[in-house]
Short mmCIF file of C-alpha atoms in Angstrom, two decimals:
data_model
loop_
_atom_site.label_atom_id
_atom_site.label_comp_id
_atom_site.label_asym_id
_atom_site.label_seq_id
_atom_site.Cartn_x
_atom_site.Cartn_y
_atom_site.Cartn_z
CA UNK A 17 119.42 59.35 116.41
CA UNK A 18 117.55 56.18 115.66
CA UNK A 19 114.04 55.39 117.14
CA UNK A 20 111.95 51.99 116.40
CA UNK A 21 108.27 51.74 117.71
CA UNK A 22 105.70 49.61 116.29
CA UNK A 23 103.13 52.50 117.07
CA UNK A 24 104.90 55.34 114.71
CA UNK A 25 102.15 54.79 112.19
CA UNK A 26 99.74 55.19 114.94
CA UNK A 27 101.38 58.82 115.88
CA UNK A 28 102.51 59.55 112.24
CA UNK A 29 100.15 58.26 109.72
CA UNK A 30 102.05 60.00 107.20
CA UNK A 31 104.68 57.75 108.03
CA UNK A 32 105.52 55.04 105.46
CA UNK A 33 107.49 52.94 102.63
CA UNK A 34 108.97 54.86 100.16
CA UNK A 35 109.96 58.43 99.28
CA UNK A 36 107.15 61.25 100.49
CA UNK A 37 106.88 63.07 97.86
CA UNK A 38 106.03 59.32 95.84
CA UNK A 39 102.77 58.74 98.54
CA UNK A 40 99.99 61.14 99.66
CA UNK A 41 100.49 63.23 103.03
CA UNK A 42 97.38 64.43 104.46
CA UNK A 43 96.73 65.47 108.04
CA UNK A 44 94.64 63.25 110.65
CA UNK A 45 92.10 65.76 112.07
CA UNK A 46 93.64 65.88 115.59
CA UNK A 47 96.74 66.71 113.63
CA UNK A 48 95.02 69.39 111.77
CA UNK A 49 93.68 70.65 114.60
CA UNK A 50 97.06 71.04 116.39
CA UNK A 51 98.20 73.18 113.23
CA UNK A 52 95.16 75.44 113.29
CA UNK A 53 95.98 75.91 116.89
CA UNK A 54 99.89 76.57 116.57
CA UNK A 55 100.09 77.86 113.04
CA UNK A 56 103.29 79.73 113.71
CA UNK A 57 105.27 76.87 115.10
CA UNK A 58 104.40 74.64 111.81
CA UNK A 59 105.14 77.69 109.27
CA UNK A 60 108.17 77.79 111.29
CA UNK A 61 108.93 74.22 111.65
CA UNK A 62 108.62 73.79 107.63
CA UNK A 63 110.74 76.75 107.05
CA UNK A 64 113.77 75.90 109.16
CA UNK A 65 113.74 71.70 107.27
CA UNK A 66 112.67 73.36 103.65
CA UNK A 67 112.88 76.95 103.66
CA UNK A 68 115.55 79.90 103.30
CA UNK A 69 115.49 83.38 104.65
CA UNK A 70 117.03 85.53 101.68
CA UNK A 71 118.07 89.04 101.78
CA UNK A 72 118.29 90.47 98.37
CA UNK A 73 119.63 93.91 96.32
CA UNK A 74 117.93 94.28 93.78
CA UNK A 75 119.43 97.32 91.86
CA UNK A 76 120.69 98.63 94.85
CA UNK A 77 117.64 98.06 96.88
CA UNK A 78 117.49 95.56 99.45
CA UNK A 79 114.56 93.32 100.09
CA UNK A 80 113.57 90.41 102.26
CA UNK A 81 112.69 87.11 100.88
CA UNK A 82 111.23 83.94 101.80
CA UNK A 83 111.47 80.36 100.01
CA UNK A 84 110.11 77.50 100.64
CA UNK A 85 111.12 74.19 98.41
CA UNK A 86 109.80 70.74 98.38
CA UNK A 87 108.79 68.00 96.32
CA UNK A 88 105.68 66.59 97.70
CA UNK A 89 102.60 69.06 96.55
CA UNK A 90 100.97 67.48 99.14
CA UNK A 91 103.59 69.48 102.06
CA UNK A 92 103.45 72.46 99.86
CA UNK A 93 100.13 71.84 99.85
CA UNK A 94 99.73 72.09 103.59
CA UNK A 95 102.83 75.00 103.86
CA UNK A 96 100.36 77.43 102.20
CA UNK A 97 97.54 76.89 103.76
CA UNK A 98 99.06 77.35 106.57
CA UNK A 99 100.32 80.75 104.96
CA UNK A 100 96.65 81.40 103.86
CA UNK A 101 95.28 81.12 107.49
CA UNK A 102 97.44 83.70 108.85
CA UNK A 103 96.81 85.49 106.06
CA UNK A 104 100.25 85.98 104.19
CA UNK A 105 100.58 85.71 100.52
CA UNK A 106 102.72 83.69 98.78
CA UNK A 107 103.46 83.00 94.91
CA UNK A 108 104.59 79.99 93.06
CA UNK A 109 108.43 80.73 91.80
CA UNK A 110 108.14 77.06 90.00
CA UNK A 111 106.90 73.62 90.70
CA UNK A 112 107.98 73.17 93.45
CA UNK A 113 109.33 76.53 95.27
CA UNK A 114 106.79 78.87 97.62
CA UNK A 115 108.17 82.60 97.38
CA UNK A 116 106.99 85.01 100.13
CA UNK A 117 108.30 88.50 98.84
CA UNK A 118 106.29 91.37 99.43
CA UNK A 119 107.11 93.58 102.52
CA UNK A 120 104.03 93.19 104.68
CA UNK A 121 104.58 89.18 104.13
CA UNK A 122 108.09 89.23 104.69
CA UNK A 123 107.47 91.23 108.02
CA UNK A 124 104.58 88.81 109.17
CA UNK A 125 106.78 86.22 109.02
CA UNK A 126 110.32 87.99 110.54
CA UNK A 127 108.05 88.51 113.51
CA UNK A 128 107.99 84.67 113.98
CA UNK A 129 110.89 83.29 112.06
CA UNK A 130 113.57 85.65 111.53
CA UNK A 131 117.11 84.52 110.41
CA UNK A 132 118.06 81.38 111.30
CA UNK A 133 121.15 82.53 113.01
CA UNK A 134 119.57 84.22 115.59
CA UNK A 135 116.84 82.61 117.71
CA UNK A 136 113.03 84.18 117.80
CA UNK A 137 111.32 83.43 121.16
CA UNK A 138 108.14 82.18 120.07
CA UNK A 139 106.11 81.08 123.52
CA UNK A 140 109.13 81.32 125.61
CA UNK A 141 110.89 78.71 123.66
CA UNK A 142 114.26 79.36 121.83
CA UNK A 143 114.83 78.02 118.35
CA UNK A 144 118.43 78.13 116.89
CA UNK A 145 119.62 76.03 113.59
#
C-alpha cells in the first residue's frame, strides 16, 4: 500500500527523513494522551511489529516469555513506559531487547495479547497476524 499526503507530518510528527532509530521519536501530547487512554492497544500494537510471544522449557519446565526488540531507545523508550503504567515489569536482555518473563507479567499481558495465531478480542475488535 502506498499513501502520499502533504499533512503526514501534521498527523505523524514522528514522521521523517532517514532511519528512526537515527532521529528522536517523542510523542505530541494528544498522542500521549491517546496512549494513556488505550495502553493495551499500543503494548499490543508494538508487540505484534517488534515483539515475540515465546514459550520456553527450561529443564523440563515450561514458561512464557515476552520480547520486545528495537533499535530506537526512543520506541523502547515509550514500550516500557507503557509497561510501567499498567504496571508489568520488564528487564533489559541487551541493548536493545525488552524481556517480560515472570509469571504474573507474562499473564498480564496473555490477557491482552496472547499468541499471535489466535486472535484476543480486545474491545470487540479481532486482531490476527
Amino acid at each position: 500500500m502506498y499513501l502520499f499526503s502533504n499533512h503526514w507530518p501534521c498527523l505523524l510528527p514522528q514522521h521523517g527523513p532517514g532511519r528512526k532509530h537515527h532521529r528522536r521519536i517523542v510523542l505530541e501530547p494528544w498522542q500521549q494522551a491517546i496512549v494513556d487512554r488505550e495502553t493495551e492497544e499500543f503494548v499490543l500494537g508494538l508487540l505484534h511489529s517488534d515483539g515475540c510471544r515465546v514459550v520456553a522449557n527450561d529443564r523440563g519446565i515450561r514458561s512464557l516469555r515476552y520480547h520486545f526488540s528495537n533499535r530506537s531507545e526512543d520506541i523502547i523508550g515509550l514500550f516500557t513506559a507503557a509497561l510501567d503504567l499498567l504496571g508489568i515489569t520488564w528487564t533489559r536482555s541487551d541493548v536493545h531487547t525488552v524481556s517480560i518473563y515472570r509469571k504474573e507479567a507474562t499473564a498480564m499481558l496473555d490477557e491482552f495479547v496472547g499468541p499471535k495465531d489466535c486472535a484476543v478480542p480486545l474491545y470487540g475488535v479481532h486482531y490476527a497476524a
